[in-house]
Coordinates of C-alpha atoms in Angstrom, one line a residue:
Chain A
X1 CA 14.2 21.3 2.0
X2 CA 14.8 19.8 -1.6
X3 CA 16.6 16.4 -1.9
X4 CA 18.2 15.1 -4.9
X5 CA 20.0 11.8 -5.6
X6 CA 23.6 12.9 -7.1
X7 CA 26.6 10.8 -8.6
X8 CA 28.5 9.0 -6.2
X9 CA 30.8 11.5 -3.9
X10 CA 35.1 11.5 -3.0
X11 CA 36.0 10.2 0.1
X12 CA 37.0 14.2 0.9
X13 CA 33.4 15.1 0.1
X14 CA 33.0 17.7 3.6
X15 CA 36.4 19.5 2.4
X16 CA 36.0 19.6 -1.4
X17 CA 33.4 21.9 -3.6
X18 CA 31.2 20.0 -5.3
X19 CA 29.7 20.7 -9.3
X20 CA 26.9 19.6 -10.4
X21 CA 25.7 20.2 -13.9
X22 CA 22.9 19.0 -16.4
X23 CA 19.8 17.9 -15.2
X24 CA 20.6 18.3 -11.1
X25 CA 21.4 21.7 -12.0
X26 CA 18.3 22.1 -14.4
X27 CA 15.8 21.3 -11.6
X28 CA 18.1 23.5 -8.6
X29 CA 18.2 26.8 -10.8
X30 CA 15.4 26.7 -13.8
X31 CA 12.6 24.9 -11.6
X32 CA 12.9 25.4 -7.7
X33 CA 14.9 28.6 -8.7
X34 CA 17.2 28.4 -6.3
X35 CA 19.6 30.8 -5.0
X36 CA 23.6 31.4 -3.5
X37 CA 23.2 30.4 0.2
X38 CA 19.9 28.3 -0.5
X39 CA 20.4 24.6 1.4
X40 CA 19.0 21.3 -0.4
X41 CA 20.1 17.5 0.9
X42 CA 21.7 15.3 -1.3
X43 CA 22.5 11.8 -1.3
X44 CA 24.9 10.0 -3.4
X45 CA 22.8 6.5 -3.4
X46 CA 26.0 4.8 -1.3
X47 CA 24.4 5.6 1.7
X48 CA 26.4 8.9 2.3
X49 CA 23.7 11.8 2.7
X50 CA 24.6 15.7 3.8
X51 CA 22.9 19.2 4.0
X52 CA 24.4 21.6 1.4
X53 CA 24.6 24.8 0.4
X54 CA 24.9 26.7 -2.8
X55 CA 28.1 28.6 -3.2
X56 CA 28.1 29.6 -6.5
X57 CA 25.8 29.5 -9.8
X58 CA 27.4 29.4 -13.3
X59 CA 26.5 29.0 -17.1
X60 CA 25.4 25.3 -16.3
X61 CA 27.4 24.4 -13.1
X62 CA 26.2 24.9 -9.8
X63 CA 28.6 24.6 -7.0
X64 CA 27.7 23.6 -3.6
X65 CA 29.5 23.0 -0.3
X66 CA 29.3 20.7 2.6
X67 CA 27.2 22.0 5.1
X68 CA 27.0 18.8 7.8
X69 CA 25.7 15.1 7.5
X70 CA 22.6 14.0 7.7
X71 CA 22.7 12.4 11.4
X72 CA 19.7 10.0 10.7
X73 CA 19.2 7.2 8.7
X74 CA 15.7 6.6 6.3
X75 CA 16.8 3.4 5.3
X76 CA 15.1 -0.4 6.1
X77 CA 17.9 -2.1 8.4
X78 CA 17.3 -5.0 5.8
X79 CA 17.5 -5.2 2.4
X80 CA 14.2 -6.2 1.2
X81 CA 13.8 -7.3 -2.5
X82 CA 10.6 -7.3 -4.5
X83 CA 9.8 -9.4 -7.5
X84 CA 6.8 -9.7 -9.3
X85 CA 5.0 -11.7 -12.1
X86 CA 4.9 -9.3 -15.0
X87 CA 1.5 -7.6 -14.6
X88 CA -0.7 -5.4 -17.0
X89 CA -0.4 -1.5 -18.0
X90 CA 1.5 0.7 -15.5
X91 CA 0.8 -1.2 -12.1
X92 CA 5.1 -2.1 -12.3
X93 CA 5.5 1.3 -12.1
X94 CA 2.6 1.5 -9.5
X95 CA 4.9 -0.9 -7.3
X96 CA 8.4 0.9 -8.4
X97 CA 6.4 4.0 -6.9
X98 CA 5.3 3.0 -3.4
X99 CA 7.7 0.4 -3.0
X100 CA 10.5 2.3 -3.1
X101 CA 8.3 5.2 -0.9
X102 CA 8.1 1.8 1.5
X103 CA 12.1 1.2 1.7
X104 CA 12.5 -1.5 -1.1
X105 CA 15.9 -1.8 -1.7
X106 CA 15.4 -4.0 -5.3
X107 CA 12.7 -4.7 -8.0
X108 CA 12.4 -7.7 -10.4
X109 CA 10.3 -8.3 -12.9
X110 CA 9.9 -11.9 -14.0
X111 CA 7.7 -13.1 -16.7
X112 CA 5.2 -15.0 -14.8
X113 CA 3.5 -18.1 -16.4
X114 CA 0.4 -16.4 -16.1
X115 CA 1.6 -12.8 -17.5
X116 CA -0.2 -11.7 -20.1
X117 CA 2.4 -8.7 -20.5
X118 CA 5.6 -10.2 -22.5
X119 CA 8.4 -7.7 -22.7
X120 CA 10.7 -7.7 -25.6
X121 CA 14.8 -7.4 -25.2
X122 CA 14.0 -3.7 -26.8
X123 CA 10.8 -3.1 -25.0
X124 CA 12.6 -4.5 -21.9
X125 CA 15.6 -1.6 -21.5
X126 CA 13.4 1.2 -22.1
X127 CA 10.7 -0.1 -19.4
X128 CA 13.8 -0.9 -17.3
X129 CA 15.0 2.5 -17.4
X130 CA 11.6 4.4 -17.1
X131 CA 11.1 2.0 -13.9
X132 CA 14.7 3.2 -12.7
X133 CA 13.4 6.8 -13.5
X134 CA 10.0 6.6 -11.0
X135 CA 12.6 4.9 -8.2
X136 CA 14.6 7.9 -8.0
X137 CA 11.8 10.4 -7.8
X138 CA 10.2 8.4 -5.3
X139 CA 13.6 8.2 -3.3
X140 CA 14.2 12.0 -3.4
X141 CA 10.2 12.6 -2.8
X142 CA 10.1 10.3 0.3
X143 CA 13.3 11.5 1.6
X144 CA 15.4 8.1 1.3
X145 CA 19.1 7.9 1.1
X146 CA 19.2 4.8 -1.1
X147 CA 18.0 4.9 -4.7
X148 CA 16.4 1.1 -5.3
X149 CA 17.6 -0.7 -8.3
X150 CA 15.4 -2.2 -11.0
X151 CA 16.9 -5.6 -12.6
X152 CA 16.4 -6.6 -16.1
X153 CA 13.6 -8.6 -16.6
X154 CA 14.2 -12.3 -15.2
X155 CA 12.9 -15.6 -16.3
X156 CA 11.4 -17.9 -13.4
X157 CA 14.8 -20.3 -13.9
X158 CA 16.8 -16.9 -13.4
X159 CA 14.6 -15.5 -10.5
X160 CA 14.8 -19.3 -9.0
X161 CA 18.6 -19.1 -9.4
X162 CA 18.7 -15.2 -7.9
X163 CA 16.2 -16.7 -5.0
X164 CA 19.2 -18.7 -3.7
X165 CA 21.4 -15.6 -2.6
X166 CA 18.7 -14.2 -0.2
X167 CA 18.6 -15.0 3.7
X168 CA 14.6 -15.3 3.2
X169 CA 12.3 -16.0 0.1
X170 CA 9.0 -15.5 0.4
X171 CA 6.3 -16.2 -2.1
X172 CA 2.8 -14.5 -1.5
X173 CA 0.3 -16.9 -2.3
X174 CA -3.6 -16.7 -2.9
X175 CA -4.3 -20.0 -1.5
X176 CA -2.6 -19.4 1.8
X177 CA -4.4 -16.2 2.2
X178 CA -7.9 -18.5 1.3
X179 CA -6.8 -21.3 3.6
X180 CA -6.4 -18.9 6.4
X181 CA -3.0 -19.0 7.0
X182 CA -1.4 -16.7 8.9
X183 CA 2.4 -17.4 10.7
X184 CA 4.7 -17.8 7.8
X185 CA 5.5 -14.1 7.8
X186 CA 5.3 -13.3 11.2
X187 CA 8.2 -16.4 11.6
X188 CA 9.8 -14.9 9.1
X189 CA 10.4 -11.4 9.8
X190 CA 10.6 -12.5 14.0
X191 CA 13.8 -14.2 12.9
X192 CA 15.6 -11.9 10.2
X193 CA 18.7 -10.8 11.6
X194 CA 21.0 -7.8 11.1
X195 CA 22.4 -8.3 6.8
X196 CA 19.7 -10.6 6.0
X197 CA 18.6 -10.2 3.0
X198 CA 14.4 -10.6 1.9
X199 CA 13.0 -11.6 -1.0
X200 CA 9.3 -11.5 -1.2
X201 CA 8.1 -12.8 -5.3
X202 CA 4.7 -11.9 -6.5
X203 CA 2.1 -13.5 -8.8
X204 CA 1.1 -11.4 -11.7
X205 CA -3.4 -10.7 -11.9
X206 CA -4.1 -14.6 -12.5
X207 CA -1.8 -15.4 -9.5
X208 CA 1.2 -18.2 -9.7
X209 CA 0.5 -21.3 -11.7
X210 CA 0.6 -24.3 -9.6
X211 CA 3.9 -25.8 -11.2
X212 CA 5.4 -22.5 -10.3
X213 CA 5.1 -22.7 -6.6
X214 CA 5.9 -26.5 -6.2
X215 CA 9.3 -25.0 -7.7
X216 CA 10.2 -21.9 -5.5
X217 CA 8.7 -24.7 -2.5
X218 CA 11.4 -27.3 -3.8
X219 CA 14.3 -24.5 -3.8
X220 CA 13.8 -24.1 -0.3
X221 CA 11.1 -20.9 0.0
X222 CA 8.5 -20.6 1.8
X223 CA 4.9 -19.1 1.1
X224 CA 2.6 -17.0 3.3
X225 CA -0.7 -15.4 3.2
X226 CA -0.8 -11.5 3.7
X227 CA -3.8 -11.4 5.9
X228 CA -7.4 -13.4 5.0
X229 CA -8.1 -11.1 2.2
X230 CA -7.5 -11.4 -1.9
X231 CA -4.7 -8.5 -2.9
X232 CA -4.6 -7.3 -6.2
X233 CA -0.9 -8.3 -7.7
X234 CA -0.1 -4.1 -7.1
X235 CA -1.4 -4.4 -3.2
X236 CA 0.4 -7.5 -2.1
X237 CA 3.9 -5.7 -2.5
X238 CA 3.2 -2.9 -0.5
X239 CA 1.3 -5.1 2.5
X240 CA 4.8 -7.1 2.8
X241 CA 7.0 -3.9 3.0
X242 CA 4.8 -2.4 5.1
X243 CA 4.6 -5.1 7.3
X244 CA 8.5 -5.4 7.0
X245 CA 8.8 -1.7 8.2
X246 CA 6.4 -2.1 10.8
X247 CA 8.2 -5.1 12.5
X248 CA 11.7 -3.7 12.3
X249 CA 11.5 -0.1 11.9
X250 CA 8.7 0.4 14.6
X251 CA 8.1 -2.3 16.7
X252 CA 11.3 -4.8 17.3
X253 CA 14.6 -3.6 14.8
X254 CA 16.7 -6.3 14.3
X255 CA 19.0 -8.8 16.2
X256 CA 22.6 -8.8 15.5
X257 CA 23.9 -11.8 13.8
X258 CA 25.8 -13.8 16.5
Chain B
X1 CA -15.7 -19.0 -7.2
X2 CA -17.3 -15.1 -7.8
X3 CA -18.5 -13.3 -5.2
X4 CA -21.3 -10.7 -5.3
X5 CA -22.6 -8.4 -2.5
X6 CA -26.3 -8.5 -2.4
X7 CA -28.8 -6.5 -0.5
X8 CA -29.2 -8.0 3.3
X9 CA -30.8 -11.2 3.2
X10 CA -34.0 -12.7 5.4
X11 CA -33.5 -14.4 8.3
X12 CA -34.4 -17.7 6.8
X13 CA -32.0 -17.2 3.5
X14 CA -31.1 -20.9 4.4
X15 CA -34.3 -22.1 3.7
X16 CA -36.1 -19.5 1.0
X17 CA -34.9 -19.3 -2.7
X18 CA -33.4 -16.2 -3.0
X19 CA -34.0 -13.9 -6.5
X20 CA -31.7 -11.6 -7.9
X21 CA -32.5 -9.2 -10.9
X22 CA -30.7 -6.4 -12.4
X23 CA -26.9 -5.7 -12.2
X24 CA -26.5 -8.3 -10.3
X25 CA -28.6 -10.5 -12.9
X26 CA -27.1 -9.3 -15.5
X27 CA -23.4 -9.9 -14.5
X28 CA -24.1 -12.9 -13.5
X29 CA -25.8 -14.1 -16.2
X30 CA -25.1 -12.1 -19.2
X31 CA -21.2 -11.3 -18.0
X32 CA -20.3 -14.3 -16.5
X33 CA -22.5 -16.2 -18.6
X34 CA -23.8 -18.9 -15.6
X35 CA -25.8 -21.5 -15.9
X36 CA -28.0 -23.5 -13.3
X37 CA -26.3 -25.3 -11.4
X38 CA -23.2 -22.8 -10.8
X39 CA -22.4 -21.6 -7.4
X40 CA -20.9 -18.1 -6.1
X41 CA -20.3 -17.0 -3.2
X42 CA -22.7 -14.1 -1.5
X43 CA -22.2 -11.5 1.3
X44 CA -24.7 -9.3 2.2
X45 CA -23.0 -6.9 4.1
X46 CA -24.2 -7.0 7.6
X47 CA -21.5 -9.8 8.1
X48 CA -24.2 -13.1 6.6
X49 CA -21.7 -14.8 3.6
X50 CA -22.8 -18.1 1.9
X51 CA -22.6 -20.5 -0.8
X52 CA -25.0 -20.7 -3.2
X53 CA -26.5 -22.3 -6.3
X54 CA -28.5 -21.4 -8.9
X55 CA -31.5 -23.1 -9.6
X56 CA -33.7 -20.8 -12.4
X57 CA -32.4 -18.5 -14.9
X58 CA -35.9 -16.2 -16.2
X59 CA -36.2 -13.0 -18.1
X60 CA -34.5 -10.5 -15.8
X61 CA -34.4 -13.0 -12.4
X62 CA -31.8 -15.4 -10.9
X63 CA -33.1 -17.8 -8.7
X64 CA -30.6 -19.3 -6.1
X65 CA -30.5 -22.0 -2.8
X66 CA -28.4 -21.6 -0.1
X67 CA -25.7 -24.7 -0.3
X68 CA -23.5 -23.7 3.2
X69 CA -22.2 -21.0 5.1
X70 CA -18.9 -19.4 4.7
X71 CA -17.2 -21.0 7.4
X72 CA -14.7 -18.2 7.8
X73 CA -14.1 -14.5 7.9
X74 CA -12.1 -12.3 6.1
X75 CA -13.0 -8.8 8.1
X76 CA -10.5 -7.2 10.4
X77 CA -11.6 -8.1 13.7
X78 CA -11.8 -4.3 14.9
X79 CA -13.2 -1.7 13.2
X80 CA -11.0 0.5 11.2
X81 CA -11.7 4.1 9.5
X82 CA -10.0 6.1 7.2
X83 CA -10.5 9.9 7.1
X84 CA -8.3 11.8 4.0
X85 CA -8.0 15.3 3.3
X86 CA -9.2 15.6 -0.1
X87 CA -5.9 14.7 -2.2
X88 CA -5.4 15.9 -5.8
X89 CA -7.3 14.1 -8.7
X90 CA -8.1 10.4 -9.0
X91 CA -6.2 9.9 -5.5
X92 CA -9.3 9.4 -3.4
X93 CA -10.4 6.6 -5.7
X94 CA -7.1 4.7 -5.2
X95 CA -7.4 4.7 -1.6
X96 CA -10.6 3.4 -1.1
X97 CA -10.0 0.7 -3.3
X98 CA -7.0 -0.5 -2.0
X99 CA -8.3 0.1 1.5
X100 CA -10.6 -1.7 1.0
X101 CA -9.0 -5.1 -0.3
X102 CA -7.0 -4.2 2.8
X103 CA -9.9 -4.3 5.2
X104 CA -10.8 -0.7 6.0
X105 CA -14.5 -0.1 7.5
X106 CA -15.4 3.3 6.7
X107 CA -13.7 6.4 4.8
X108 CA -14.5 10.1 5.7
X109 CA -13.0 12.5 2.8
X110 CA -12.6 15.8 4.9
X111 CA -11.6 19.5 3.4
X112 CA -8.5 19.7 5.4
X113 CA -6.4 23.5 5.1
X114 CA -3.7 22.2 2.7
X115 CA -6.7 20.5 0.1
X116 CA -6.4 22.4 -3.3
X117 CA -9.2 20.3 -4.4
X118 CA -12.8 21.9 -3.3
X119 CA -16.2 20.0 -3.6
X120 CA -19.4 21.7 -4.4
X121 CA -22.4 19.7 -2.4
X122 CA -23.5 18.7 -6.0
X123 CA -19.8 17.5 -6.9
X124 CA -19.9 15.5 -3.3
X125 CA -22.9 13.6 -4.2
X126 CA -21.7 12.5 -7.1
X127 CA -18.1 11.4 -5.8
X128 CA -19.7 10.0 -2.7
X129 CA -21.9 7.7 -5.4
X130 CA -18.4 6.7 -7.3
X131 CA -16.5 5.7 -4.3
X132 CA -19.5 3.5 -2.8
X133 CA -19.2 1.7 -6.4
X134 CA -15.2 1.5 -6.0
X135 CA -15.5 -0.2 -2.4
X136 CA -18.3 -2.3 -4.0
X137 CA -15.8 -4.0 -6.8
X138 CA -12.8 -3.9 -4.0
X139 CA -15.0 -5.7 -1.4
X140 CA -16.2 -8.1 -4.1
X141 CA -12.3 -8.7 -5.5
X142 CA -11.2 -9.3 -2.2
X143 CA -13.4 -11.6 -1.1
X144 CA -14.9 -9.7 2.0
X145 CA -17.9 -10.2 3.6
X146 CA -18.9 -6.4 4.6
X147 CA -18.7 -3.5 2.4
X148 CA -17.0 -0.2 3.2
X149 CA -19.0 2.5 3.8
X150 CA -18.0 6.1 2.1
X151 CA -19.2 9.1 4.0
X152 CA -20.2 12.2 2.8
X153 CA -17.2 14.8 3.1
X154 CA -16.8 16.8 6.3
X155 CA -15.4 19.9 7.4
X156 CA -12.4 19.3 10.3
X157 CA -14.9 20.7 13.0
X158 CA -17.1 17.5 11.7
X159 CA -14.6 15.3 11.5
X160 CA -13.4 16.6 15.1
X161 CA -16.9 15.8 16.4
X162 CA -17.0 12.5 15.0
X163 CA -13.6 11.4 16.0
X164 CA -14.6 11.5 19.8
X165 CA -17.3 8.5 19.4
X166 CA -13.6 6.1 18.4
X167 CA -11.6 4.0 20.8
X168 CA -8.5 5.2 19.4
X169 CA -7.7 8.1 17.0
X170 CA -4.1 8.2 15.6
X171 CA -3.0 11.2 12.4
X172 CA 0.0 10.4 10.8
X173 CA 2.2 13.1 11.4
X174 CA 5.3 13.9 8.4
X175 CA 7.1 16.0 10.7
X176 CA 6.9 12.8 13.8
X177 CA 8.5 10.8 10.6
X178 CA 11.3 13.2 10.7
X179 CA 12.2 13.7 13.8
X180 CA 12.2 9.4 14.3
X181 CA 9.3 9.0 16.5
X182 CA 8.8 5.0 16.4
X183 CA 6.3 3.7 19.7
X184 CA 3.1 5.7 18.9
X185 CA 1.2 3.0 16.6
X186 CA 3.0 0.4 17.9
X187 CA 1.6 1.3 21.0
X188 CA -1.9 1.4 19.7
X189 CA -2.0 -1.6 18.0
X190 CA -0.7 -3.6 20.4
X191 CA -3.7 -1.9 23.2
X192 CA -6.6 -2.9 21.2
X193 CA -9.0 -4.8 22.5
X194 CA -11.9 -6.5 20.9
X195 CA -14.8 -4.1 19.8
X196 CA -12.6 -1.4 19.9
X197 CA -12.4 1.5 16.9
X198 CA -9.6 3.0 15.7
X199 CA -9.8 6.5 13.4
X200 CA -6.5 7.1 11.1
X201 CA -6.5 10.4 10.3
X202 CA -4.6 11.5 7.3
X203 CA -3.6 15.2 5.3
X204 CA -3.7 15.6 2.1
X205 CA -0.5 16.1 -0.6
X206 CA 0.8 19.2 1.5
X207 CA 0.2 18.0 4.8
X208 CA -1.6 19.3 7.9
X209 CA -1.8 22.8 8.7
X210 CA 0.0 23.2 12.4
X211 CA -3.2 24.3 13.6
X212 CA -5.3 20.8 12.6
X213 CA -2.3 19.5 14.3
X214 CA -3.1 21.5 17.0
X215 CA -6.4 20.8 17.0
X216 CA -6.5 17.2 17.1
X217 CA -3.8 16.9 19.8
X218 CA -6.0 19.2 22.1
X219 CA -9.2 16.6 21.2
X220 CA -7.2 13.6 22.6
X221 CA -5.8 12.0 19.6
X222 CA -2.1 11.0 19.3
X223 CA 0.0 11.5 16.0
X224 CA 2.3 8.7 14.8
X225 CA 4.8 7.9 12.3
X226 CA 4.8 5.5 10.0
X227 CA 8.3 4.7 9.8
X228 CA 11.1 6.9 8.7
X229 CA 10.4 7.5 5.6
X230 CA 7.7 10.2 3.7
X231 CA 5.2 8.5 2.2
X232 CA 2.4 10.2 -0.1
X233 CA -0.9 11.0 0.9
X234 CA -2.2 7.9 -0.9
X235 CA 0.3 5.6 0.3
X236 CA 0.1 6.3 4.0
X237 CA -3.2 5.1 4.7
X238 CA -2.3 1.8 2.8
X239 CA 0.9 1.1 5.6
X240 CA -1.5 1.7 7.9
X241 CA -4.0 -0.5 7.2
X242 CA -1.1 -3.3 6.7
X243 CA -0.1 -2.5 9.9
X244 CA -3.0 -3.2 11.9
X245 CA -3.6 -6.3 10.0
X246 CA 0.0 -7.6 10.3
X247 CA -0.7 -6.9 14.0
X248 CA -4.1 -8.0 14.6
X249 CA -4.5 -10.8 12.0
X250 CA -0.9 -12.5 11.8
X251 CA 0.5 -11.3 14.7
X252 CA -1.1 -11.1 18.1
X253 CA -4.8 -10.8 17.5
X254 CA -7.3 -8.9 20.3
X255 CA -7.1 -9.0 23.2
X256 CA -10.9 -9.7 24.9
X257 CA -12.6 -6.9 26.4
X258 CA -12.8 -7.3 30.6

């Protein structure tokens, strides 16, 4: 069954027809060709997800009604963040793509010491929004309930500043991986607890620079090696979520905060 | 430090100079522009990884010593294979390069029901050839000792053949990721023993047919989910492969074989 992402719903959403018009009803009737009495899900990004079903099809309004809630949740029990050292050509939207395929619930670019990549203020809103575009496919395509946000391009000072919101900061770093480390993220995700919040920040291709570490270790985050091999800075990201999902979504879920 | 895969080495590589010519010549020397006295690291892909120098630069020959072993490893400590259903365009490439910087052993591309993409024998050959090269660079990147091998592409009565000489054999299942299913890899994973192999099995942009389903289940193997959400055909294989080394590698490690 189809799945779109749609404007945020009433609170009477199950007793109230809902219209939906430009490009939602573009793809419903002019693509997938839909029909009266064809069912799609939809999910309004708050977390609110339901089966509907088409009622009626006008000029440029579909209307739909409640059919019944979605009883199950596709959605990481943690809010995990991803940031990443601006890297070359389209591997951010590379990331956007699997990571939000992978439950990310946040991307931010920063403009890494070694990023070769500079965005512009103008360049920066339209990559912003293209980036934004690719998450909500992804969330429709790999049936999630929460569309991930992109941020704004940061500088390291900002993403430093941001880091100190988060529960958990992890930074992914070559030389741990090299060195052979290998209990930093294992630590980490055994202890996150239910309304933690994860941030995970990536190099860009050169990796950090060494100044840039010693800072996110002085604010207090730790680094960690994603196994004893080199990632490419479009790999690493998707190692940590996956990693993320397979510790709480498969093997332990998450303790309640006390 | 660069890293080159070489042809397997002679038993007394420690003590012989060892010669290099062509690509590996010429990348070394006429890409990286070295000179004597430069070291890089080699792997020769049955596992031997070392330090070495160079001592002579002639016409179309590198001369190197040995200088020390790699003291450590970065292969996955069990053996880990990848088949695909042929997916759409330049997917197949993707996938063996990330798997490999992820640690994947072998990949079996197999014409599964759902594959809209058909290869000639010709067309295989050539593919084949182009994914050996991809694994090549990846296992290089990455800094692994053994390359990936890339079979030839099988028909599901092959790969159905083949999958009985593994330890375990898991497929990722969409429909198991709907309905919530959560122990089956976890399961696995946390079984293996040392020396063990372990087959992920994996359909291409539409899915298995019900009947390779069928099929498999009847042969033995168990189908898993990979959390809840739907991930692409290329993405899949890369949670998996995080997986097992967030399991194997961070986590627990293997357990001996009694």
């Amino acid at each position: 069954m189809q799945r779109y992402i749609i404007p945020p719903v009433s609170a009477d959403y199950r007793e109230e027809p809902l219209r939906l018009t430009d490009d939602l009803f573009h793809h419903m009737i002019h693509v997938m060709r839909m029909k009266q009495e064809n069912r799609v899900y939809l999910a309004d990004s708050t977390g609110i997800s339901f089966i509907a079903e088409i009622t009626d099809i006008a000029n440029d309004t579909v209307t739909l009604k409640w059919v019944e809630d979605e009883g199950k949740s596709t959605e990481m029990p943690v809010q995990v963040t991803i940031a990443c050292g601006l890297p070359k050509g389209d591997k951010l939207e590379f990331i956007v793509q699997k990571g939000t395929e992978l439950g990310a619930h946040a991307f931010i670019p920063f403009a890494a010491k070694n990023s070769v990549v500079k965005w512009t203020p103008d360049k920066s809103a339209k990559k912003q929004q293209r980036l934004q575009k690719i998450a909500k496919e992804a969330t429709e395509q790999s049936h999630r309930q929460i569309e991930p946000t992109v941020l704004p391009v940061q500088t390291l000072k900002e993403l430093l500043a941001e880091a100190k919101k988060y529960t958990h900061v992890l930074i992914a770093y070559e030389e741990d991986a090299k060195s052979g480390e290998s209990s930093a993220l294992v630590e980490t995700l055994s202890s996150i607890r239910k309304g933690d919040t994860l941030l995970f920040v990536f190099g860009p291709e050169g990796g950090f620079a060494p100044e840039e570490v010693e800072q996110f270790l002085q604010a207090g985050c730790k680094s960690c090696a994603l196994g004893p091999r080199i990632l490419r800075a479009e790999t690493a990201p998707l190692y940590a979520l996956s990693a993320v999902s397979y510790q709480i979504e498969l093997r332990n879920g998450v303790k309640e905060n006390d």
